[in-house]
CSV table of C-alpha atoms and ligand atoms in Angstrom, one decimal:
chain,number,residue,atom,x,y,z
A,139,MET,CA,0.1,-0.2,-0.1
A,140,VAL,CA,1.1,3.6,-0.7
A,141,ILE,CA,-0.4,6.9,0.0
A,142,LYS,CA,-0.8,8.7,-3.2
A,143,GLY,CA,-2.9,12.0,-4.2
A,144,THR,CA,-3.8,15.6,-4.4
A,145,LEU,CA,-5.8,17.1,-1.6
A,146,THR,CA,-7.7,20.4,-0.8
A,147,PHE,CA,-9.1,20.7,2.7
A,148,SER,CA,-11.7,22.1,4.4
A,149,GLY,CA,-11.4,25.5,6.2
A,150,ASP,CA,-9.0,25.9,8.9
A,151,LYS,CA,-10.8,25.4,12.2
A,152,SER,CA,-9.5,28.6,14.1
A,153,ILE,CA,-10.2,30.8,11.1
A,154,SER,CA,-13.5,29.4,10.8
A,155,HIS,CA,-14.5,30.2,14.3
A,156,ARG,CA,-13.3,33.6,14.2
A,157,ALA,CA,-14.9,34.2,10.8
A,158,LEU,CA,-18.6,33.4,12.2
A,159,MET,CA,-17.9,35.5,15.3
A,160,PHE,CA,-16.4,38.7,13.6
A,161,SER,CA,-19.0,38.4,11.1
A,162,ALA,CA,-21.6,38.3,13.9
A,163,LEU,CA,-20.0,41.6,15.1
A,164,ALA,CA,-20.2,43.1,11.7
A,165,ASP,CA,-23.2,45.3,10.8
A,166,GLY,CA,-24.7,43.8,7.6
A,167,GLU,CA,-24.1,40.6,5.6
A,168,SER,CA,-20.8,38.5,5.2
A,169,ARG,CA,-20.1,35.5,3.3
A,170,ILE,CA,-17.9,32.9,3.9
A,171,SER,CA,-16.9,29.8,2.1
A,172,ASN,CA,-14.8,26.8,2.9
A,173,LEU,CA,-15.8,27.1,6.4
A,174,SER,CA,-14.6,24.1,8.6
A,175,THR,CA,-17.2,21.2,8.6
A,176,GLY,CA,-16.0,20.1,12.1
A,177,ALA,CA,-18.3,19.7,14.8
A,178,ASP,CA,-16.6,22.4,17.0
A,179,VAL,CA,-17.5,25.1,14.3
A,180,GLN,CA,-21.0,24.0,14.2
A,181,SER,CA,-20.9,24.8,18.2
A,182,THR,CA,-19.9,28.4,17.7
A,183,ARG,CA,-22.5,28.6,14.8
A,184,LYS,CA,-25.2,27.6,17.2
A,185,CYS,CA,-24.2,29.5,20.1
A,186,LEU,CA,-24.3,32.7,18.0
A,187,GLU,CA,-27.6,31.8,16.5
A,188,ALA,CA,-28.9,31.3,20.1
A,189,CYS,CA,-27.8,35.0,20.6
A,190,GLY,CA,-29.7,36.0,17.7
A,191,VAL,CA,-27.4,36.1,14.9
A,192,GLU,CA,-29.0,35.0,11.6
A,193,ILE,CA,-26.7,32.5,9.6
A,194,LYS,CA,-27.7,30.5,6.7
A,195,ASP,CA,-26.3,28.0,4.1
A,196,GLU,CA,-26.5,29.2,0.5
A,197,GLY,CA,-24.9,26.8,-1.9
A,198,ASN,CA,-21.2,26.7,-0.7
A,199,GLU,CA,-21.4,29.7,1.2
A,200,VAL,CA,-22.4,30.5,4.9
A,201,VAL,CA,-24.2,33.8,5.1
A,202,VAL,CA,-24.2,35.6,8.4
A,203,ASN,CA,-26.4,38.8,9.2
A,204,GLY,CA,-24.4,40.3,12.0
A,205,GLY,CA,-24.4,43.4,14.1
A,206,LYS,CA,-27.5,42.5,16.6
A,207,LEU,CA,-26.6,40.4,19.5
A,208,SER,CA,-29.1,39.6,22.2
A,209,ASP,CA,-29.2,37.5,25.5
A,210,PRO,CA,-29.9,33.8,24.5
A,211,ILE,CA,-32.9,32.1,26.3
A,212,ASP,CA,-30.9,28.8,26.9
A,213,SER,CA,-27.5,28.0,28.1
A,214,LEU,CA,-24.8,28.4,25.4
A,215,ASP,CA,-23.6,24.7,24.6
A,216,CYS,CA,-20.3,24.9,23.5
A,217,GLY,CA,-19.9,20.9,23.2
A,218,ASN,CA,-16.2,20.0,22.8
A,219,SER,CA,-14.8,23.4,21.7
A,220,GLY,CA,-12.4,25.3,23.9
A,221,THR,CA,-12.2,27.8,21.3
A,222,THR,CA,-15.8,28.5,21.1
A,223,THR,CA,-15.9,28.7,25.0
A,224,ARG,CA,-12.8,31.0,25.5
A,225,LEU,CA,-13.5,33.3,22.8
A,226,LEU,CA,-17.3,33.6,23.1
A,227,LEU,CA,-16.8,34.4,26.7
A,228,GLY,CA,-14.5,37.3,26.0
A,229,LEU,CA,-16.6,38.4,23.0
A,230,MET,CA,-20.0,38.3,24.9
A,231,ALA,CA,-18.4,40.0,28.0
A,232,GLY,CA,-17.5,42.9,25.8
A,233,GLN,CA,-20.9,43.0,24.1
A,234,GLY,CA,-22.7,43.3,27.4
A,235,ILE,CA,-24.6,39.8,27.0
A,236,ASN,CA,-26.0,37.9,29.9
A,237,ALA,CA,-25.4,34.1,29.1
A,238,THR,CA,-24.5,30.9,30.8
A,239,PHE,CA,-21.9,28.6,29.0
A,240,ILE,CA,-21.7,24.8,29.3
A,241,GLY,CA,-20.0,22.1,27.6
A,242,ASP,CA,-19.3,18.6,27.2
A,243,ASP,CA,-17.3,16.7,29.9
A,244,SER,CA,-14.0,17.4,28.3
A,245,VAL,CA,-14.5,21.1,28.0
A,246,SER,CA,-16.1,21.3,31.6
A,247,TYR,CA,-12.7,19.9,32.9
A,248,ARG,CA,-10.6,22.5,31.1
A,249,PRO,CA,-9.0,25.6,32.8
A,250,MET,CA,-11.2,28.6,32.3
A,251,ASN,CA,-9.4,30.9,34.9
A,252,ARG,CA,-6.6,31.9,32.4
A,253,ILE,CA,-9.4,33.9,30.6
A,254,MET,CA,-11.9,34.7,33.6
A,255,ASP,CA,-8.9,36.2,35.7
A,256,PRO,CA,-8.2,39.0,33.2
A,257,LEU,CA,-11.9,39.3,32.5
A,258,TYR,CA,-12.7,39.9,36.3
A,259,GLN,CA,-10.0,42.3,36.2
A,260,MET,CA,-11.6,44.3,33.5
A,261,GLY,CA,-14.6,44.4,35.8
A,262,LEU,CA,-16.8,41.4,34.3
A,263,LYS,CA,-19.4,40.0,36.7
A,264,SER,CA,-19.7,36.4,36.6
A,265,LYS,CA,-20.0,33.0,38.5
A,266,SER,CA,-18.1,30.0,37.7
A,267,ASN,CA,-17.8,26.4,39.0
A,268,ASP,CA,-14.3,27.1,40.8
A,269,GLY,CA,-12.8,28.3,37.3
A,270,LYS,CA,-14.6,25.7,35.3
A,271,LEU,CA,-17.8,25.5,33.1
A,272,PRO,CA,-20.7,26.1,33.8
A,273,ILE,CA,-20.0,29.9,33.8
A,274,THR,CA,-22.5,32.5,33.9
A,275,ILE,CA,-21.4,36.2,33.0
A,276,ARG,CA,-23.7,39.4,33.6
A,277,LYS,CA,-23.8,42.3,31.6
A,278,SER,CA,-20.9,44.7,33.1
A,279,GLU,CA,-19.1,47.9,32.5
A,280,LEU,CA,-15.6,46.8,31.2
A,281,ASN,CA,-12.6,48.9,31.7
A,282,GLY,CA,-9.4,48.1,29.5
A,283,ILE,CA,-6.4,46.5,31.2
A,284,GLN,CA,-2.6,45.8,30.5
A,285,TYR,CA,-2.7,42.0,30.8
A,286,LYS,CA,0.6,39.9,31.0
A,287,SER,CA,-0.5,36.4,30.2
A,288,PRO,CA,1.4,33.5,31.8
A,289,VAL,CA,0.5,31.2,29.1
A,290,ALA,CA,1.3,31.6,25.1
A,291,SER,CA,-2.6,31.2,24.1
A,292,ALA,CA,-4.2,32.3,21.4
A,293,GLN,CA,-7.6,31.6,23.1
A,294,VAL,CA,-6.7,33.7,26.0
A,295,LYS,CA,-5.1,36.5,23.9
A,296,SER,CA,-8.4,36.5,21.6
A,297,ALA,CA,-10.8,36.5,24.6
A,298,VAL,CA,-9.0,39.5,26.2
A,299,LEU,CA,-9.0,41.2,22.9
A,300,LEU,CA,-12.5,40.5,22.1
A,301,ALA,CA,-13.5,41.9,25.5
A,302,GLY,CA,-11.5,44.9,24.9
A,303,LEU,CA,-13.6,45.8,21.9
A,304,GLY,CA,-16.4,46.5,24.6
A,305,ALA,CA,-14.1,48.1,27.3
A,306,SER,CA,-13.5,51.8,27.8
A,307,GLY,CA,-10.1,52.8,27.0
A,308,GLU,CA,-7.3,50.3,25.6
A,309,THR,CA,-6.8,47.0,26.5
A,310,SER,CA,-3.4,45.5,25.9
A,311,ILE,CA,-2.2,41.5,26.2
A,312,THR,CA,1.5,40.4,26.1
A,313,GLU,CA,2.2,37.0,25.8
A,314,PRO,CA,5.2,34.8,26.4
A,315,VAL,CA,6.0,33.5,23.1
A,316,LEU,CA,3.9,34.7,19.9
A,317,SER,CA,0.6,32.4,19.6
A,318,ARG,CA,-1.4,32.1,16.5
A,319,ASN,CA,-2.5,35.7,15.4
A,320,HIS,CA,-5.6,35.2,13.3
A,321,THR,CA,-7.8,37.2,15.6
A,322,GLU,CA,-5.3,40.3,15.2
A,323,LYS,CA,-5.0,40.0,11.6
A,324,MET,CA,-8.6,39.6,11.0
A,325,LEU,CA,-10.0,42.4,13.5
A,326,SER,CA,-7.5,44.9,12.1
A,327,GLY,CA,-8.6,43.9,8.6
A,328,LEU,CA,-12.3,44.6,9.5
A,329,GLY,CA,-11.6,48.0,11.1
A,330,ALA,CA,-10.9,47.6,14.6
A,331,ASN,CA,-8.4,50.0,16.2
A,332,LEU,CA,-5.9,47.4,17.0
A,333,SER,CA,-1.7,47.4,16.9
A,334,THR,CA,0.9,44.9,17.6
A,335,SER,CA,4.4,45.5,19.0
A,336,GLY,CA,6.6,42.7,19.5
A,337,LEU,CA,4.6,40.2,21.9
A,338,THR,CA,1.9,43.0,22.9
A,339,THR,CA,-1.2,43.6,21.1
A,340,THR,CA,-3.3,46.5,22.1
A,341,VAL,CA,-7.0,47.2,20.8
A,342,SER,CA,-9.3,50.2,21.6
A,343,SER,CA,-13.1,50.3,22.5
A,344,MET,CA,-15.1,49.7,19.2
A,345,THR,CA,-16.7,53.0,18.2
A,346,SER,CA,-18.4,51.6,15.0
A,347,PRO,CA,-19.1,47.9,13.9
A,348,LEU,CA,-16.7,45.7,12.2
A,349,SER,CA,-17.2,45.8,8.5
A,350,PRO,CA,-18.7,42.9,6.7
A,351,PHE,CA,-16.7,40.8,4.4
A,352,ASP,CA,-16.2,38.0,2.1
A,353,LEU,CA,-13.9,35.3,2.7
A,354,ALA,CA,-12.7,31.9,1.5
A,355,VAL,CA,-11.2,30.0,4.5
A,356,PRO,CA,-7.7,28.7,3.7
A,357,GLY,CA,-7.3,24.7,4.1
A,358,ASP,CA,-6.3,23.8,7.7
A,359,PRO,CA,-2.7,23.0,8.4
A,360,SER,CA,-3.6,21.1,11.2
A,361,THR,CA,-5.7,18.8,9.2
A,362,ALA,CA,-3.1,18.7,6.5
A,363,ALA,CA,-0.5,17.6,9.0
A,364,PHE,CA,-1.8,14.2,9.3
A,365,PHE,CA,-1.9,13.6,5.6
A,366,ALA,CA,1.6,14.9,5.2
A,367,ALA,CA,2.7,12.5,7.9
A,368,SER,CA,0.9,9.6,6.0
A,369,ALA,CA,3.1,10.3,2.9
A,370,THR,CA,6.4,10.6,4.8
A,371,LEU,CA,5.8,7.4,6.7
A,372,VAL,CA,4.8,5.0,3.8
A,373,PRO,CA,7.4,3.9,1.4
A,374,ASN,CA,6.9,5.3,-2.1
A,375,SER,CA,4.3,7.7,-1.0
A,376,VAL,CA,3.7,11.2,-2.6
A,377,ILE,CA,1.0,13.6,-1.7
A,378,VAL,CA,0.3,17.3,-2.7
A,379,LEU,CA,-1.7,19.4,-0.4
A,380,ASN,CA,-3.2,22.4,-2.0
A,381,ARG,CA,-4.4,25.8,-0.5
A,382,VAL,CA,-3.2,25.3,3.0
A,383,LEU,CA,-2.9,28.2,5.3
A,384,ALA,CA,0.9,28.9,5.6
A,385,ASN,CA,0.8,31.6,8.4
A,386,PRO,CA,4.1,31.1,10.4
A,387,THR,CA,2.5,31.2,13.7
A,388,ARG,CA,0.8,27.7,12.4
A,389,THR,CA,3.4,26.1,10.2
A,390,GLY,CA,5.7,24.7,13.0
A,391,VAL,CA,4.8,21.1,11.9
A,392,PHE,CA,6.1,21.6,8.5
A,393,ALA,CA,9.2,23.4,9.7
A,394,THR,CA,9.8,20.3,12.2
A,395,LEU,CA,9.1,17.8,9.2
A,396,GLU,CA,11.9,19.6,7.2
A,397,LYS,CA,14.1,19.4,10.3
A,398,MET,CA,13.5,15.7,10.7
A,399,GLY,CA,14.7,15.5,7.1
A,400,ALA,CA,11.6,15.0,5.3
A,401,ALA,CA,11.3,15.5,1.6
A,402,MET,CA,9.0,18.6,0.8
A,403,GLU,CA,8.6,21.2,-1.6
A,404,ARG,CA,6.7,24.4,-1.5
A,405,LEU,CA,5.1,24.6,-4.9
A,406,ASN,CA,3.8,28.3,-4.5
A,407,GLN,CA,2.8,30.7,-1.7
A,408,TRP,CA,0.4,33.7,-2.3
A,409,ASP,CA,-1.6,36.0,0.0
A,410,GLU,CA,-5.5,36.0,0.5
A,411,ALA,CA,-7.1,38.4,3.0
A,412,GLY,CA,-4.1,38.9,4.8
A,413,GLU,CA,-3.0,35.2,5.4
A,414,LEU,CA,-0.4,33.3,3.4
A,415,ILE,CA,-1.5,30.4,1.8
A,416,GLY,CA,0.7,27.6,-0.3
A,417,ASN,CA,0.7,24.4,-2.0
A,418,LEU,CA,3.0,21.8,-0.9
A,419,LYS,CA,4.2,18.5,-2.1
A,420,ILE,CA,5.6,15.9,0.3
A,421,TRP,CA,7.1,12.4,-0.4
A,422,HIS,CA,8.5,9.3,1.7
A,423,GLN,CA,12.0,9.7,3.1
A,424,PRO,CA,13.4,8.5,6.2
A,425,LEU,CA,13.4,10.6,9.1
A,426,LYS,CA,15.9,11.8,11.8
A,427,GLY,CA,14.8,12.8,15.6
A,428,VAL,CA,14.2,16.5,16.7
A,429,ILE,CA,14.1,18.6,19.6
A,430,ILE,CA,11.2,20.7,20.4
A,431,ASP,CA,11.4,23.4,23.1
A,432,GLU,CA,9.0,25.7,24.8
A,433,ASN,CA,9.6,28.4,22.1
A,434,ASP,CA,8.6,26.1,19.5
A,435,VAL,CA,5.4,24.8,21.1
A,436,PRO,CA,2.8,27.5,20.3
A,437,GLY,CA,3.5,27.0,16.6
A,438,LEU,CA,2.8,23.2,16.5
A,439,ILE,CA,0.7,22.8,19.7
A,440,ASP,CA,-2.1,20.7,17.9
A,441,GLU,CA,0.5,18.9,15.8
A,442,LEU,CA,2.4,17.0,18.7
A,443,PRO,CA,0.5,14.1,18.6
A,444,ILE,CA,1.3,13.4,15.0
A,445,ILE,CA,4.7,14.4,15.6
A,446,ALA,CA,5.2,12.1,18.2
A,447,ILE,CA,4.0,9.2,15.7
A,448,LEU,CA,6.6,10.2,13.3
A,449,ALA,CA,9.2,10.4,16.1
A,450,THR,CA,8.8,6.5,16.7
A,451,GLN,CA,9.8,5.8,13.1
A,452,ALA,CA,12.8,8.6,13.3
A,453,ASN,CA,16.2,7.6,13.8
A,454,GLY,CA,17.6,8.8,17.2
A,455,LYS,CA,16.1,10.8,20.0
A,456,THR,CA,13.2,13.3,19.8
A,457,LYS,CA,12.8,15.3,22.9
A,458,VAL,CA,9.5,17.5,23.3
A,459,SER,CA,9.7,19.9,26.4
A,460,GLY,CA,7.9,23.0,27.3
A,461,ALA,CA,4.7,21.6,26.2
A,462,GLU,CA,2.7,21.1,29.6
A,463,GLU,CA,-0.3,22.8,27.8
A,464,LEU,CA,-0.8,19.4,26.5
A,465,ARG,CA,-2.2,18.1,29.6
A,466,VAL,CA,-5.3,20.4,29.2
A,467,LYS,CA,-6.4,20.1,25.7
A,468,GLU,CA,-9.3,17.9,24.6
A,469,SER,CA,-7.6,15.2,26.6
A,470,ASP,CA,-4.3,15.1,28.7
A,471,ARG,CA,-2.3,14.5,25.3
A,472,ILE,CA,0.9,13.6,27.0
A,473,HIS,CA,-0.8,10.7,29.1
A,474,ALA,CA,-2.9,9.7,25.8
A,475,LEU,CA,0.4,9.5,23.7
A,476,CYS,CA,2.7,7.7,26.2
A,477,LYS,CA,0.0,5.1,27.3
A,478,ASN,CA,-1.0,4.0,23.7
A,479,LEU,CA,2.6,4.3,22.2
A,480,LYS,CA,3.9,2.2,25.0
A,481,LYS,CA,1.3,-0.5,24.4
A,482,MET,CA,2.3,-0.7,20.4
A,483,GLY,CA,6.0,-1.2,21.5
A,484,ALA,CA,7.4,2.5,21.2
A,485,ASP,CA,10.5,3.7,23.3
A,486,ILE,CA,8.7,6.7,25.0
A,487,GLU,CA,9.4,8.4,28.4
A,488,GLU,CA,6.9,10.6,30.0
A,489,LEU,CA,8.0,14.1,31.1
A,490,HIS,CA,5.7,16.6,33.2
A,491,ASP,CA,6.1,18.9,30.1
A,492,GLY,CA,6.6,16.5,27.0
A,493,PHE,CA,8.0,13.2,26.3
A,494,ILE,CA,11.4,11.6,24.8
A,495,ILE,CA,11.0,9.1,22.0
A,496,ASN,CA,13.9,6.9,20.8
A,497,GLY,CA,13.5,5.6,17.2
A,498,PRO,CA,13.0,3.9,15.1
A,499,THR,CA,11.1,1.1,16.7
A,500,PRO,CA,8.5,-1.4,14.9
A,501,LEU,CA,5.2,-0.6,16.2
A,502,LYS,CA,2.5,-3.4,16.8
A,503,GLY,CA,-1.1,-3.1,16.4
A,504,ALA,CA,-3.4,-2.5,19.6
A,505,ASN,CA,-6.6,-1.3,21.0
A,506,ILE,CA,-6.3,2.5,21.1
A,507,GLU,CA,-7.8,4.7,24.0
A,508,THR,CA,-8.8,8.0,22.3
A,509,PHE,CA,-10.2,9.8,25.4
A,510,HIS,CA,-12.7,11.1,22.9
A,511,ASP,CA,-9.9,13.2,21.6
A,512,HIS,CA,-10.1,14.1,17.8
A,513,ARG,CA,-6.3,14.5,17.2
A,514,ILE,CA,-5.4,11.4,19.3
A,515,ALA,CA,-7.8,9.3,16.9
A,516,MET,CA,-6.4,10.8,13.7
A,517,ALA,CA,-2.9,10.5,15.0
A,518,PHE,CA,-3.2,6.7,16.0
A,519,THR,CA,-4.9,5.9,12.7
A,520,ILE,CA,-2.0,7.2,10.8
A,521,ALA,CA,0.5,5.3,13.2
A,522,GLY,CA,-1.9,2.2,11.8
A,523,LEU,CA,-0.5,2.7,8.3
A,524,VAL,CA,3.0,1.4,9.2
A,525,THR,CA,2.2,-1.1,12.4
A,526,ASN,CA,2.7,-4.7,12.2
A,527,GLY,CA,-1.3,-5.6,13.1
A,528,ASP,CA,-4.3,-3.5,13.4
A,529,ILE,CA,-5.0,-0.3,15.4
A,530,VAL,CA,-8.5,-0.5,16.8
A,531,LEU,CA,-9.9,2.9,18.2
A,532,ASP,CA,-12.2,3.0,21.0
A,533,HIS,CA,-14.1,5.9,19.5
A,534,PRO,CA,-13.1,6.7,16.0
A,535,GLU,CA,-16.2,9.1,15.5
A,536,CYS,CA,-14.4,11.7,17.4
A,537,ALA,CA,-12.4,12.7,14.4
A,538,SER,CA,-15.4,14.6,13.3
A,539,ILE,CA,-14.6,17.5,15.9
A,540,SER,CA,-12.3,18.9,13.4
A,541,PHE,CA,-12.4,16.7,10.2
A,542,PRO,CA,-15.5,14.5,9.6
A,543,GLU,CA,-14.2,13.4,6.5
A,544,PHE,CA,-10.9,12.2,7.8
A,545,TYR,CA,-11.3,8.4,7.5
A,546,ASP,CA,-12.9,8.6,3.8
A,547,VAL,CA,-10.2,11.0,2.5
A,548,LEU,CA,-7.4,8.3,3.9
A,549,GLU,CA,-9.1,5.6,2.4
A,550,ASN,CA,-9.1,7.2,-1.1
A,551,LEU,CA,-5.4,8.0,-1.1
A,552,LYS,CA,-4.6,4.3,-0.1
A,553,GLN,CA,-3.4,2.6,-3.5
B,157,S3P,C1,-6.6,27.5,19.2
B,157,S3P,C2,-5.7,28.1,19.9
B,157,S3P,C3,-5.0,26.8,20.6
B,157,S3P,C4,-5.3,25.6,19.9
B,157,S3P,C5,-6.5,25.3,19.5
B,157,S3P,C6,-7.4,26.4,18.8
B,157,S3P,C7,-7.6,29.1,18.7
B,157,S3P,O1,-5.3,26.7,21.8
B,157,S3P,O2,-4.5,24.5,20.4
B,157,S3P,O3,-6.8,24.1,19.0
B,157,S3P,O4,-8.2,29.0,17.6
B,157,S3P,O5,-7.3,30.0,19.0
B,157,S3P,P1,-4.6,27.6,23.1
B,157,S3P,O6,-5.0,29.0,23.0
B,157,S3P,O7,-5.2,27.2,24.4
B,157,S3P,O8,-3.1,27.2,23.0
């Protein structure tokens, strides 16, 4: 079996969430195409609709009529989506909405203090379950703050900036390492008064609504990474990935693949609506181990599960450190990777903030605990391409959180 083909992906999950949210703040009609088909983005859509935003499907486009948010009657159900929860908490706080946020078991265990702390400092009246969901927010007068975030998190940064749109004066946030910058790029493109200097972004109170827009969402590099890995791992494979988001805050996985010795060619790159997009060709080549530290982590945080799989087949040592954030994702991904990879015969050592893998080791088939985590399910499915024996996932359906088409697309590439 080899992996061969050309793929164009549905839209990037981070940009899709933001496109829906920012069009909800814009005064008038926005048209979005190639929106992510994942369940997380549907959660954002449903929450916005519950707040009175009119969103309809028209052919390949999603049409949003924004500008008029109202209090929802029922709780806002954020499903499995941390991005929906954290960004909407900031956005709704800034817009003076009264709402209660709930989510599934995974989101309900994830830390929300990281955004509630700055929102309290801004003057938000709210009640939480000891820093976790359910969280109720009450319409409050917000004041701008200068916030120094202890974590490099685009969700924290975005929540603070979105609340800042509705706060008096200026709101700024400084992060320890640059995280994905889609919020900054999109908001300033849509007319917000926003500036970035080094690791600090400052936004002023919104004096007029954002401008409505048309956007074709670029392909998701986090999804593309699984297919890039499949072609890298399986001898004689070659794959072309078209129209993938190439924003440098998101392409750490491709830079890492290159450091590992992967065979890759950037066919062309262009700019669309302020974001870099590109086509990539990747083919099989033996890999070597790589060192990833806290400065690299924000640029490839969601890709560490698939990087771990690649590392088991790479020559030498791979060390990932400074990645304690992996413990508070959709699952504790360090634990999920170590537990499952050990079962498969990999040489992996768990660290509090990462892992060490010595490769290459042959992998054997196993029953995989996904912990209902889409990226664990997809990473171990790709591992299954090179195992001796079958990989059986306990909850394969969780891949639909970001890419419902994952298994079909992979099957079509097998020749
Ligand atoms: C996201 C930010 C990241 C990432 C998540 C999406 C975003 O989370 O892991 O999948 O769209 O802002 P953190 O901000 O918690 O690192």
